[in-house]
mmCIF file of C-alpha atoms in Angstrom:
data_model
loop_
_atom_site.group_PDB
_atom_site.id
_atom_site.type_symbol
_atom_site.label_atom_id
_atom_site.label_comp_id
_atom_site.label_asym_id
_atom_site.label_seq_id
_atom_site.Cartn_x
_atom_site.Cartn_y
_atom_site.Cartn_z
ATOM 1 C CA SER A 20 -13.777 51.837 -25.253
ATOM 2 C CA THR A 21 -16.439 50.054 -23.279
ATOM 3 C CA LEU A 22 -17.684 46.511 -23.171
ATOM 4 C CA PRO A 23 -20.937 45.649 -24.923
ATOM 5 C CA ALA A 24 -23.957 46.319 -22.704
ATOM 6 C CA VAL A 25 -24.699 42.606 -22.347
ATOM 7 C CA ALA A 26 -21.190 41.971 -20.965
ATOM 8 C CA GLU A 27 -21.430 44.932 -18.557
ATOM 9 C CA GLU A 28 -24.831 43.719 -17.356
ATOM 10 C CA LEU A 29 -23.537 40.160 -16.827
ATOM 11 C CA LEU A 30 -20.626 41.424 -14.716
ATOM 12 C CA ARG A 31 -23.006 43.600 -12.656
ATOM 13 C CA GLU A 32 -25.297 40.605 -12.125
ATOM 14 C CA ILE A 33 -22.351 38.439 -11.024
ATOM 15 C CA LYS A 34 -21.275 41.111 -8.534
ATOM 16 C CA LYS A 35 -24.789 41.539 -7.116
ATOM 17 C CA THR A 36 -25.423 37.787 -6.845
ATOM 18 C CA PHE A 37 -21.997 37.111 -5.328
ATOM 19 C CA GLN A 38 -22.518 39.820 -2.687
ATOM 20 C CA GLN A 39 -25.838 38.249 -1.726
ATOM 21 C CA THR A 40 -24.942 34.546 -1.858
ATOM 22 C CA SER A 41 -21.104 34.310 -1.899
ATOM 23 C CA HIS A 42 -21.193 32.194 -5.042
ATOM 24 C CA VAL A 43 -21.857 32.492 -8.756
ATOM 25 C CA PRO A 44 -24.753 30.338 -10.000
ATOM 26 C CA ASP A 45 -24.394 28.063 -13.015
ATOM 27 C CA GLU A 46 -26.557 30.210 -15.307
ATOM 28 C CA LEU A 47 -24.219 33.188 -14.803
ATOM 29 C CA LEU A 48 -21.172 30.964 -15.375
ATOM 30 C CA LEU A 49 -22.763 29.777 -18.619
ATOM 31 C CA GLY A 50 -23.369 33.410 -19.553
ATOM 32 C CA LEU A 51 -19.684 34.133 -18.947
ATOM 33 C CA LYS A 52 -18.686 31.274 -21.210
ATOM 34 C CA PHE A 53 -21.159 32.386 -23.877
ATOM 35 C CA ILE A 54 -20.050 36.043 -23.903
ATOM 36 C CA PHE A 55 -16.331 35.693 -23.228
ATOM 37 C CA GLY A 56 -15.741 32.309 -24.867
ATOM 38 C CA PRO A 57 -12.467 30.540 -24.180
ATOM 39 C CA SER A 58 -11.288 33.272 -21.749
ATOM 40 C CA ALA A 59 -13.997 32.487 -19.175
ATOM 41 C CA VAL A 60 -12.721 29.295 -17.520
ATOM 42 C CA PRO A 61 -9.034 30.335 -17.355
ATOM 43 C CA ALA A 62 -10.127 33.720 -15.930
ATOM 44 C CA LEU A 63 -12.125 31.970 -13.197
ATOM 45 C CA ASP A 64 -9.049 29.845 -12.422
ATOM 46 C CA LEU A 65 -6.991 33.033 -11.986
ATOM 47 C CA VAL A 66 -9.655 34.395 -9.604
ATOM 48 C CA ASP A 67 -9.639 31.132 -7.609
ATOM 49 C CA GLN A 68 -5.851 31.383 -7.291
ATOM 50 C CA HIS A 69 -6.086 35.030 -6.103
ATOM 51 C CA SER A 70 -3.809 36.025 -8.991
ATOM 52 C CA VAL A 71 -5.175 39.583 -9.302
ATOM 53 C CA THR A 72 -3.602 42.476 -7.394
ATOM 54 C CA ARG A 73 -5.017 46.004 -7.378
ATOM 55 C CA VAL A 74 -2.069 48.411 -7.260
ATOM 56 C CA ARG A 75 -2.888 51.896 -5.918
ATOM 57 C CA SER A 76 -0.800 54.996 -5.491
ATOM 58 C CA PRO A 77 -1.496 57.866 -3.038
ATOM 59 C CA SER A 78 -2.878 60.009 -5.907
ATOM 60 C CA GLY A 79 -5.576 57.386 -6.507
ATOM 61 C CA ARG A 80 -4.113 55.972 -9.719
ATOM 62 C CA THR A 81 -4.957 52.298 -10.035
ATOM 63 C CA LEU A 82 -3.756 49.468 -12.192
ATOM 64 C CA TYR A 83 -3.960 45.726 -11.845
ATOM 65 C CA GLN A 84 -1.288 43.088 -11.996
ATOM 66 C CA VAL A 85 -2.297 39.555 -12.852
ATOM 67 C CA LEU A 86 -0.020 36.602 -12.302
ATOM 68 C CA GLY A 87 -0.678 34.549 -15.421
ATOM 69 C CA SER A 88 -0.798 30.767 -15.506
ATOM 70 C CA SER A 89 2.680 30.856 -17.089
ATOM 71 C CA GLY A 90 4.057 32.623 -14.006
ATOM 72 C CA LYS A 91 4.513 35.928 -15.841
ATOM 73 C CA LEU A 92 3.083 39.123 -14.367
ATOM 74 C CA TYR A 93 0.833 41.150 -16.687
ATOM 75 C CA THR A 94 -0.353 44.710 -16.154
ATOM 76 C CA CYS A 95 -4.023 45.432 -16.860
ATOM 77 C CA TYR A 96 -5.844 48.727 -17.112
ATOM 78 C CA SER A 97 -9.543 48.190 -16.479
ATOM 79 C CA SER A 98 -10.468 51.772 -17.387
ATOM 80 C CA CYS A 99 -9.532 51.163 -21.022
ATOM 81 C CA HIS A 100 -9.750 47.338 -21.196
ATOM 82 C CA PHE A 101 -6.048 46.828 -21.927
ATOM 83 C CA CYS A 102 -3.601 44.071 -20.975
ATOM 84 C CA THR A 103 0.091 43.700 -21.730
ATOM 85 C CA CYS A 104 -0.182 39.981 -22.567
ATOM 86 C CA PRO A 105 0.450 38.712 -26.126
ATOM 87 C CA ALA A 106 -3.032 37.152 -26.340
ATOM 88 C CA PHE A 107 -4.628 40.569 -25.857
ATOM 89 C CA GLY A 108 -2.597 42.064 -28.684
ATOM 90 C CA PHE A 109 -3.364 39.181 -31.004
ATOM 91 C CA SER A 110 -6.874 37.901 -30.207
ATOM 92 C CA VAL A 111 -8.452 41.159 -29.062
ATOM 93 C CA LEU A 112 -6.719 43.936 -31.003
ATOM 94 C CA GLN A 113 -5.538 42.303 -34.246
ATOM 95 C CA LYS A 114 -8.098 39.576 -34.860
ATOM 96 C CA SER A 115 -11.101 40.886 -32.875
ATOM 97 C CA GLU A 116 -11.816 37.259 -31.917
ATOM 98 C CA SER A 117 -12.354 38.029 -28.228
ATOM 99 C CA LEU A 118 -13.728 40.894 -26.155
ATOM 100 C CA LEU A 119 -11.011 40.488 -23.526
ATOM 101 C CA CYS A 120 -8.086 38.282 -22.588
ATOM 102 C CA LYS A 121 -8.367 36.041 -19.521
ATOM 103 C CA HIS A 122 -6.309 38.502 -17.440
ATOM 104 C CA ILE A 123 -8.679 41.464 -17.831
ATOM 105 C CA LEU A 124 -11.695 39.215 -17.363
ATOM 106 C CA ALA A 125 -10.042 37.941 -14.159
ATOM 107 C CA VAL A 126 -9.667 41.575 -13.035
ATOM 108 C CA TYR A 127 -13.394 42.236 -13.537
ATOM 109 C CA LEU A 128 -14.389 38.973 -11.862
ATOM 110 C CA SER A 129 -12.013 39.537 -8.925
ATOM 111 C CA GLU A 130 -13.520 42.992 -8.454
ATOM 112 C CA ALA A 131 -17.042 41.548 -8.583
ATOM 113 C CA MET A 132 -16.203 38.809 -6.083
ATOM 114 C CA GLY A 133 -14.024 40.887 -3.762
ATOM 115 C CA ALA A 134 -11.063 38.621 -4.511
ATOM 116 C CA CYS A 135 -8.423 41.239 -5.382
ATOM 117 C CA GLN A 136 -5.192 41.362 -3.464
ATOM 118 C CA GLU A 137 -4.350 44.955 -2.471
ATOM 119 C CA LEU A 138 -0.995 46.680 -2.884
ATOM 120 C CA SER A 139 -0.318 50.324 -2.019
ATOM 121 C CA VAL A 140 2.727 51.809 -3.709
ATOM 122 C CA SER A 141 4.358 55.225 -3.906
ATOM 123 C CA GLU A 142 3.970 57.343 -7.037
ATOM 124 C CA GLU A 143 7.592 56.505 -7.858
ATOM 125 C CA GLN A 144 6.965 52.746 -7.523
ATOM 126 C CA LEU A 145 3.909 53.034 -9.773
ATOM 127 C CA THR A 146 5.978 54.910 -12.353
ATOM 128 C CA ASN A 147 8.608 52.164 -12.203
ATOM 129 C CA ILE A 148 5.947 49.496 -12.830
ATOM 130 C CA LEU A 149 4.705 51.414 -15.862
ATOM 131 C CA LEU A 150 8.222 52.032 -17.195
ATOM 132 C CA ALA A 151 9.150 48.357 -16.724
ATOM 133 C CA GLU A 152 6.187 47.440 -18.936
ATOM 134 C CA GLU A 153 7.374 49.778 -21.699
ATOM 135 C CA GLU A 154 10.839 48.207 -21.593
ATOM 136 C CA ASP A 155 9.333 44.709 -21.865
ATOM 137 C CA GLU A 156 7.401 45.728 -24.964
ATOM 138 C CA GLY A 157 10.249 47.645 -26.634
#
């Protein structure tokens, strides 16, 4: 699944503008709020707090971990727009009220603004992260 073209374009514009000026102008912030609704401001807060970590294994597999405002760590997969948080399951999947939860939006914004923490792990460590998520859900 992909984001609507307007959302993809907005994120590209944020990345381009941020690379040139090191800040995001008000009109793009308003666009974020318009497209992503109530997720926008909390996602920006997570970016400001450097809550997003890109986790990479030697094989090139990548996932993101986002430290939520509650202090819980959520795993996000940007390739398929998925997050392990309850809000994603409810607001995005069940109700279709939102495009994304604040955690995935924070991943995209952190990528755009170069604000991701980096963590290299072994294949085994990555597997353990993924298995830990399954246990949390089950």
